[in-house]
């Protein structure tokens, strides 16, 4: 039977507190030292994703900073504020890139970057986050298959409304071998983004 | 006191974290779909093990028995957070690929296991070596399983090497057969279990083999 007296408890508590302080201080120091590098890294990844949709020769502004905060919108699939990135050339609007969400992926939400040119045609689409099945639904990643390129240049008139489905449903878009739900979700989300753009075009570049 | 060579043999083989102690299996199974991912997490775990064992051994004289486990957890959690921040700053793409499994190193039972089971009872030197060898043993299994699953699942080796070794390392990627359509099972979780089972069987088979050889009697030459 070990007798634990008040003094022992206080000393133990003090030790725990001491280690907590030292640990937290070291973590805070590291955070401070690495903060700038991390922000720069995140910016680089963002720029890489944005330039994948809009080659650098189409714009001359700092697209990563020319942002617009959009409120939650069901057409964008977003439940909270999302950021849109605006591209300009010599001051004139060229395109806008939306952060859209396809809520009905096979395995949850799929996060997209949708680039819309000023003439309402698609500059392109890229998937930035998803949980679809490897080998089946993950063909939506550009690394795995060129499928996502099938959106380049499309618009709400090209194809017409009925064309905005997978071929199996009578539309014009290929599905992926063994995966139909995933392409369906993305086609719907991209079309919705185009609809959002049509409804809000004047607000975006005001 | 255990000798360094005993510690080494234990950590790499006899008491290997993944193949014998069967600890840290969650990250092991999840990140070993490619060699590069496995090695990346293995190095992070190795660094954590060495540092945590060293620190625990250093403070073993003054940490109060009653709070030693919370103190160990504090140390390990601080270390892993620091390592995670360092990875975010220096190896951002690899950090994105490994994702949640970097902070999950804190929950790797091998680390607190060695802290409580070895580092808190041994001097700094042996504790550090133990951390290094246990970490190396884990890293080797991560790399082996990653290689196995990558070759069978994708037909490549060292894909995405540039995530860890820089742009020039893209040349390191070996594609064994460009037309290989891949074997999905190896990439998914069941494949990880099968792969680990194969490695454990292989190790046990190697361990048991010499005992089966019959004792041969070597004739001794007579005379001078």
Coordinates of C-alpha atoms in Angstrom, one line a residue:
Chain A
X1 CA 0.0 0.0 0.0
X2 CA 1.7 3.2 -1.1
X3 CA 0.9 6.2 1.0
X4 CA 0.3 9.1 -1.3
X5 CA 0.4 12.4 0.5
X6 CA -0.7 15.8 -0.6
X7 CA 2.9 16.9 -1.1
X8 CA 3.6 14.1 -3.6
X9 CA 0.4 14.9 -5.5
X10 CA 1.4 18.5 -5.8
X11 CA 4.9 17.7 -6.9
X12 CA 3.6 15.2 -9.6
X13 CA 1.1 17.8 -10.8
X14 CA 3.9 20.4 -11.0
X15 CA 6.0 18.0 -13.1
X16 CA 3.2 17.4 -15.5
X17 CA 2.7 21.1 -15.8
X18 CA 6.3 21.7 -16.4
X19 CA 6.5 19.2 -19.2
X20 CA 3.3 20.6 -20.7
X21 CA 4.9 24.1 -20.7
X22 CA 8.1 23.0 -22.2
X23 CA 6.4 20.9 -24.9
X24 CA 4.0 23.6 -25.8
X25 CA 6.7 26.2 -26.0
X26 CA 8.8 24.1 -28.3
X27 CA 5.8 23.4 -30.5
X28 CA 5.0 27.1 -30.6
X29 CA 8.6 28.0 -31.5
X30 CA 8.5 25.5 -34.4
X31 CA 5.2 26.8 -35.6
X32 CA 6.6 30.3 -35.6
X33 CA 9.7 29.3 -37.5
X34 CA 7.8 27.3 -40.1
X35 CA 4.8 29.5 -40.6
X36 CA 6.1 31.4 -43.6
X37 CA 7.4 28.3 -45.4
X38 CA 4.1 26.6 -44.9
X39 CA 2.1 29.5 -46.2
X40 CA 4.3 29.7 -49.3
X41 CA 4.0 25.9 -49.9
X42 CA 0.2 26.1 -49.7
X43 CA 0.2 29.1 -52.1
X44 CA 2.4 27.1 -54.6
X45 CA 0.0 24.2 -54.6
X46 CA -2.9 26.5 -55.1
X47 CA -1.2 28.3 -58.0
X48 CA -0.2 24.9 -59.5
X49 CA -3.9 23.9 -59.4
X50 CA -5.1 27.3 -60.8
X51 CA -2.6 27.4 -63.6
X52 CA -3.5 23.9 -64.6
X53 CA -6.8 25.4 -65.7
X54 CA -5.6 28.7 -67.0
X55 CA -2.2 28.7 -68.7
X56 CA -0.1 31.7 -67.5
X57 CA -0.2 33.5 -70.9
X58 CA -4.0 34.1 -70.5
X59 CA -3.7 36.3 -67.4
X60 CA -1.4 38.8 -65.9
X61 CA -2.8 39.4 -62.5
X62 CA -2.0 37.6 -59.2
X63 CA -4.9 35.2 -59.5
X64 CA -4.2 33.6 -56.1
X65 CA -4.9 37.0 -54.4
X66 CA -7.6 38.3 -56.7
X67 CA -10.3 36.5 -54.8
X68 CA -14.0 36.7 -54.2
X69 CA -15.7 35.2 -51.2
X70 CA -18.9 33.7 -52.3
X71 CA -21.7 32.8 -49.8
X72 CA -22.9 29.2 -49.5
X73 CA -24.7 28.3 -52.7
X74 CA -26.5 25.1 -53.6
X75 CA -25.5 25.4 -57.2
X76 CA -21.9 25.4 -56.1
X77 CA -22.6 22.6 -53.7
X78 CA -21.1 24.6 -50.9
X79 CA -22.4 24.8 -47.3
X80 CA -20.2 27.7 -46.3
X81 CA -18.2 30.6 -47.8
X82 CA -16.1 29.5 -50.7
X83 CA -13.3 31.4 -52.6
X84 CA -13.4 32.1 -56.3
X85 CA -10.3 33.2 -58.1
X86 CA -10.4 35.9 -60.8
X87 CA -8.1 36.1 -63.8
X88 CA -7.6 39.3 -65.7
X89 CA -5.4 40.3 -68.6
X90 CA -4.5 44.1 -68.6
X91 CA -7.3 44.8 -66.2
X92 CA -10.0 43.0 -68.3
X93 CA -11.7 40.0 -66.9
X94 CA -10.6 36.7 -68.5
X95 CA -12.0 33.9 -66.4
X96 CA -13.0 32.9 -62.9
X97 CA -12.2 29.7 -61.1
X98 CA -14.8 28.4 -58.6
X99 CA -14.4 26.0 -55.7
X100 CA -17.3 23.7 -56.3
X101 CA -18.4 20.6 -54.5
X102 CA -20.2 17.5 -56.0
X103 CA -22.1 16.3 -52.9
X104 CA -23.2 13.0 -54.4
X105 CA -20.0 11.2 -55.1
X106 CA -19.9 7.4 -54.6
X107 CA -18.0 7.9 -51.4
X108 CA -18.8 11.4 -50.2
X109 CA -18.2 14.9 -51.5
X110 CA -15.9 15.6 -54.3
X111 CA -14.1 19.0 -54.3
X112 CA -13.5 20.6 -57.7
X113 CA -11.9 23.6 -59.2
X114 CA -14.1 24.7 -62.1
X115 CA -12.7 27.3 -64.5
X116 CA -15.3 29.4 -66.4
X117 CA -14.2 31.7 -69.2
X118 CA -15.8 35.1 -69.5
X119 CA -17.9 33.8 -72.4
X120 CA -19.4 31.2 -70.1
X121 CA -17.5 28.3 -71.7
X122 CA -15.5 26.0 -69.5
X123 CA -11.7 26.6 -69.2
X124 CA -11.5 23.2 -67.5
X125 CA -12.2 21.2 -64.4
X126 CA -9.9 19.6 -61.9
X127 CA -10.6 17.4 -58.9
X128 CA -8.8 18.6 -55.8
X129 CA -10.2 16.3 -53.2
X130 CA -12.1 13.1 -53.3
X131 CA -12.6 9.7 -51.6
X132 CA -13.7 7.6 -54.6
X133 CA -12.6 4.1 -55.1
X134 CA -9.0 3.6 -56.2
X135 CA -8.9 2.0 -59.6
X136 CA -12.5 2.7 -60.4
X137 CA -13.9 6.2 -59.5
X138 CA -10.4 7.7 -59.1
X139 CA -10.2 8.0 -62.9
X140 CA -11.5 11.5 -62.3
X141 CA -8.0 12.5 -61.3
X142 CA -6.0 13.8 -64.2
X143 CA -3.0 11.7 -63.2
X144 CA -5.1 8.5 -63.6
X145 CA -7.0 9.3 -66.8
X146 CA -7.7 12.2 -69.2
X147 CA -11.4 11.9 -68.5
X148 CA -11.7 15.2 -66.7
X149 CA -10.5 16.9 -69.9
X150 CA -13.8 16.1 -71.6
X151 CA -15.1 19.3 -69.9
X152 CA -12.7 21.6 -71.7
X153 CA -14.6 24.1 -73.9
X154 CA -18.1 22.9 -73.0
X155 CA -20.8 25.3 -72.0
X156 CA -24.5 25.3 -71.2
X157 CA -25.3 25.2 -74.9
X158 CA -22.6 22.7 -75.8
X159 CA -24.0 20.2 -75.2
X160 CA -27.7 21.1 -74.8
X161 CA -29.4 20.2 -71.5
X162 CA -30.0 16.6 -72.3
X163 CA -26.4 16.1 -73.4
X164 CA -25.1 16.9 -69.9
X165 CA -25.3 13.3 -68.7
X166 CA -23.2 10.2 -69.0
X167 CA -23.7 8.2 -72.3
X168 CA -25.5 5.5 -70.4
X169 CA -28.2 8.1 -69.4
X170 CA -28.4 9.4 -73.0
X171 CA -25.9 12.2 -72.7
X172 CA -22.6 13.0 -74.4
X173 CA -20.1 12.4 -71.6
X174 CA -18.2 9.1 -71.3
X175 CA -18.5 7.3 -68.0
X176 CA -15.5 5.6 -66.4
X177 CA -15.2 1.8 -66.8
X178 CA -16.9 0.3 -63.8
X179 CA -17.8 3.7 -62.3
X180 CA -20.9 5.6 -63.2
X181 CA -22.0 7.3 -60.0
X182 CA -18.8 9.3 -59.8
X183 CA -18.9 10.8 -63.3
X184 CA -22.6 11.5 -62.8
X185 CA -21.9 13.5 -59.7
X186 CA -19.2 15.6 -61.4
X187 CA -21.2 16.3 -64.5
X188 CA -24.0 17.6 -62.4
X189 CA -21.8 19.7 -60.3
X190 CA -20.0 21.2 -63.3
X191 CA -23.3 22.0 -65.0
X192 CA -24.6 23.6 -61.8
X193 CA -21.5 25.8 -61.6
X194 CA -22.1 27.0 -65.1
X195 CA -25.7 27.8 -64.1
X196 CA -24.3 29.7 -61.0
X197 CA -22.0 31.7 -63.3
X198 CA -24.9 32.5 -65.7
X199 CA -26.9 33.8 -62.7
X200 CA -24.1 35.8 -61.1
X201 CA -21.8 36.8 -63.9
X202 CA -22.3 40.6 -63.4
X203 CA -21.6 40.3 -59.7
X204 CA -18.4 38.4 -60.1
X205 CA -16.2 41.0 -61.9
X206 CA -17.9 44.1 -60.6
Chain B
X1 CA 22.3 -4.1 -19.3
X2 CA 21.7 -5.2 -22.8
X3 CA 24.5 -4.8 -25.2
X4 CA 24.3 -2.7 -28.4
X5 CA 24.5 -5.7 -30.6
X6 CA 21.7 -7.4 -28.7
X7 CA 19.6 -4.2 -29.0
X8 CA 20.3 -4.1 -32.7
X9 CA 19.3 -7.7 -33.3
X10 CA 16.2 -7.3 -31.3
X11 CA 15.0 -4.2 -33.0
X12 CA 15.7 -5.3 -36.5
X13 CA 14.7 -9.0 -36.2
X14 CA 13.9 -10.7 -32.9
X15 CA 11.5 -8.2 -31.5
X16 CA 10.7 -6.4 -34.8
X17 CA 7.9 -3.8 -34.2
X18 CA 5.8 -4.8 -37.2
X19 CA 6.5 -8.5 -37.6
X20 CA 6.9 -9.7 -34.1
X21 CA 5.3 -7.2 -31.7
X22 CA 2.6 -6.4 -34.3
X23 CA 2.4 -2.8 -33.3
X24 CA 1.8 0.3 -35.4
X25 CA -0.2 -1.8 -37.9
X26 CA -2.7 0.9 -38.6
X27 CA -0.3 3.3 -40.4
X28 CA 1.7 0.3 -41.7
X29 CA -1.3 -1.1 -43.6
X30 CA -2.6 2.3 -44.7
X31 CA 0.5 4.0 -46.2
X32 CA 2.3 1.1 -47.8
X33 CA 0.6 1.2 -51.2
X34 CA 3.9 2.6 -52.6
X35 CA 7.5 2.4 -51.5
X36 CA 8.0 6.1 -51.2
X37 CA 5.0 6.6 -48.9
X38 CA 6.2 3.7 -46.7
X39 CA 9.7 5.1 -46.5
X40 CA 8.4 8.6 -45.8
X41 CA 6.3 7.5 -42.9
X42 CA 9.0 5.2 -41.7
X43 CA 11.5 8.0 -41.5
X44 CA 9.1 10.2 -39.6
X45 CA 8.4 7.3 -37.1
X46 CA 12.2 6.6 -36.8
X47 CA 13.0 10.1 -35.9
X48 CA 10.2 10.2 -33.4
X49 CA 11.4 6.9 -31.8
X50 CA 15.0 8.0 -31.5
X51 CA 14.1 11.4 -30.0
X52 CA 11.4 10.1 -27.7
X53 CA 13.6 7.3 -26.4
X54 CA 16.4 9.7 -25.8
X55 CA 14.3 12.3 -24.0
X56 CA 12.5 9.7 -21.9
X57 CA 15.8 8.1 -20.9
X58 CA 17.2 11.6 -20.0
X59 CA 14.4 12.4 -17.6
X60 CA 13.9 8.9 -16.2
X61 CA 15.7 10.0 -13.0
X62 CA 13.3 12.8 -12.1
X63 CA 9.9 12.0 -13.6
X64 CA 7.5 11.0 -11.0
X65 CA 6.2 7.4 -11.3
X66 CA 2.6 8.4 -11.0
X67 CA 2.6 10.8 -13.9
X68 CA 5.1 9.1 -16.1
X69 CA 2.7 7.9 -18.8
X70 CA 1.0 11.3 -19.3
X71 CA 4.5 12.8 -19.4
X72 CA 5.6 10.3 -22.1
X73 CA 2.5 11.1 -24.1
X74 CA 3.2 14.8 -23.8
X75 CA 6.7 14.3 -25.0
X76 CA 5.7 12.1 -27.9
X77 CA 2.8 14.4 -29.0
X78 CA 5.1 17.5 -28.9
X79 CA 7.7 15.7 -30.9
X80 CA 5.2 14.5 -33.6
X81 CA 3.7 18.0 -33.9
X82 CA 7.1 19.4 -34.4
X83 CA 7.9 16.8 -37.0
X84 CA 4.6 17.4 -38.8
X85 CA 5.3 21.2 -38.9
X86 CA 8.8 20.5 -40.3
X87 CA 7.4 18.2 -43.0
X88 CA 4.8 20.8 -43.9
X89 CA 7.5 23.3 -44.4
X90 CA 10.1 21.1 -46.1
X91 CA 8.3 18.2 -47.8
X92 CA 4.9 19.7 -48.5
X93 CA 3.8 17.3 -51.3
X94 CA 4.8 14.2 -49.2
X95 CA 3.0 15.7 -46.3
X96 CA -0.2 16.0 -48.4
X97 CA 0.2 12.4 -49.6
X98 CA 0.7 10.9 -46.1
X99 CA -2.0 13.1 -44.7
X100 CA -3.5 12.2 -41.4
X101 CA -1.0 9.4 -40.7
X102 CA 1.7 11.8 -39.7
X103 CA -0.1 13.1 -36.6
X104 CA -1.3 9.5 -36.0
X105 CA 2.3 8.5 -35.3
X106 CA 1.4 9.7 -31.7
X107 CA -0.9 6.7 -31.4
X108 CA 1.7 4.2 -32.7
X109 CA 1.9 1.9 -29.7
X110 CA 5.5 1.0 -30.5
X111 CA 6.7 4.4 -29.5
X112 CA 5.1 4.6 -26.0
X113 CA 5.8 0.9 -25.7
X114 CA 9.6 1.4 -26.1
X115 CA 9.4 4.5 -23.9
X116 CA 7.8 2.6 -21.0
X117 CA 9.4 -0.7 -21.7
X118 CA 13.0 0.2 -22.4
X119 CA 13.9 3.9 -22.4
X120 CA 12.6 4.6 -18.9
X121 CA 14.8 1.9 -17.5
X122 CA 18.0 2.3 -19.4
X123 CA 20.7 4.9 -19.9
X124 CA 20.6 7.3 -22.8
X125 CA 23.0 5.5 -25.1
X126 CA 21.3 2.1 -25.2
X127 CA 17.9 3.9 -25.3
X128 CA 18.8 5.9 -28.3
X129 CA 20.2 2.8 -30.1
X130 CA 17.0 0.9 -29.2
X131 CA 14.9 3.7 -30.7
X132 CA 17.1 3.7 -33.8
X133 CA 16.9 0.0 -34.3
X134 CA 13.3 -0.4 -33.6
X135 CA 12.6 2.5 -36.0
X136 CA 14.9 0.9 -38.6
X137 CA 13.1 -2.4 -38.2
X138 CA 9.8 -0.7 -38.7
X139 CA 11.1 1.3 -41.7
X140 CA 12.4 -1.8 -43.4
X141 CA 9.0 -3.6 -43.1
X142 CA 7.3 -0.4 -44.4
X143 CA 9.6 -0.3 -47.4
X144 CA 9.4 -4.0 -48.1
X145 CA 5.6 -4.1 -47.8
X146 CA 5.4 -0.9 -49.9
X147 CA 7.6 -2.4 -52.6
X148 CA 5.6 -5.6 -52.6
X149 CA 2.3 -3.9 -53.0
X150 CA 3.5 -1.3 -55.5
X151 CA 5.1 -3.9 -57.8
X152 CA 2.0 -6.2 -57.7
X153 CA -0.5 -3.4 -57.5
X154 CA 0.8 -0.9 -60.0
X155 CA 3.8 -2.5 -61.7
X156 CA 6.1 0.3 -60.7
X157 CA 8.7 0.9 -58.0
X158 CA 9.6 4.3 -56.5
X159 CA 6.7 6.0 -58.2
X160 CA 6.5 9.6 -57.0
X161 CA 10.1 9.5 -55.7
X162 CA 10.2 13.3 -56.4
X163 CA 7.9 13.8 -53.4
X164 CA 10.8 12.9 -51.1
X165 CA 14.0 13.3 -53.1
X166 CA 13.3 16.3 -55.2
X167 CA 12.5 16.9 -58.8
X168 CA 15.6 15.0 -60.1
X169 CA 14.4 11.8 -58.5
X170 CA 11.6 11.3 -61.1
X171 CA 14.2 9.3 -63.0
X172 CA 14.2 6.9 -60.1
X173 CA 10.8 5.5 -60.9
X174 CA 11.0 2.1 -62.5
X175 CA 8.1 0.9 -64.5
X176 CA 8.4 -2.8 -64.9
X177 CA 5.9 -3.2 -67.6
X178 CA 4.1 -0.2 -69.1
X179 CA 1.1 -2.3 -70.2
X180 CA 0.6 -3.7 -66.8
X181 CA -3.0 -3.1 -65.9
X182 CA -2.4 -3.3 -62.2
X183 CA -3.8 -5.6 -59.6
X184 CA -6.2 -3.6 -57.5
X185 CA -6.4 -6.0 -54.6
X186 CA -2.8 -5.3 -53.7
X187 CA -3.5 -1.6 -53.4
X188 CA -6.6 -1.9 -51.3
X189 CA -6.7 -2.8 -47.5
X190 CA -7.1 -6.5 -48.0
X191 CA -4.0 -6.6 -50.0
X192 CA -2.2 -4.9 -47.2
X193 CA -3.2 -7.6 -44.8
X194 CA -2.2 -10.4 -47.2
X195 CA 1.1 -8.7 -47.8
X196 CA 1.9 -8.3 -44.1
X197 CA 0.9 -11.9 -43.5
X198 CA 3.3 -13.1 -46.2
X199 CA 6.1 -11.1 -44.6
X200 CA 5.4 -12.6 -41.2
X201 CA 5.3 -16.1 -42.6
X202 CA 8.6 -15.5 -44.4
X203 CA 10.2 -14.3 -41.2
X204 CA 8.9 -17.2 -39.1
X205 CA 10.0 -19.6 -41.8
X206 CA 13.5 -18.2 -41.8
X207 CA 13.6 -18.4 -38.0
X208 CA 12.5 -22.0 -37.9
X209 CA 14.6 -23.4 -40.6
X210 CA 18.0 -24.2 -39.0
X211 CA 16.2 -26.2 -36.2
X212 CA 15.0 -28.7 -38.8
X213 CA 18.5 -29.6 -40.1
X214 CA 19.7 -32.9 -38.5
X215 CA 22.8 -32.6 -36.4
X216 CA 25.7 -33.8 -38.4
X217 CA 28.6 -35.4 -36.6
X218 CA 31.9 -34.1 -37.9
X219 CA 34.5 -36.9 -37.8
X220 CA 37.5 -35.8 -35.9
X221 CA 40.9 -36.6 -37.4
X222 CA 42.8 -39.0 -35.3
X223 CA 46.4 -38.4 -34.4
X224 CA 48.2 -35.2 -34.2

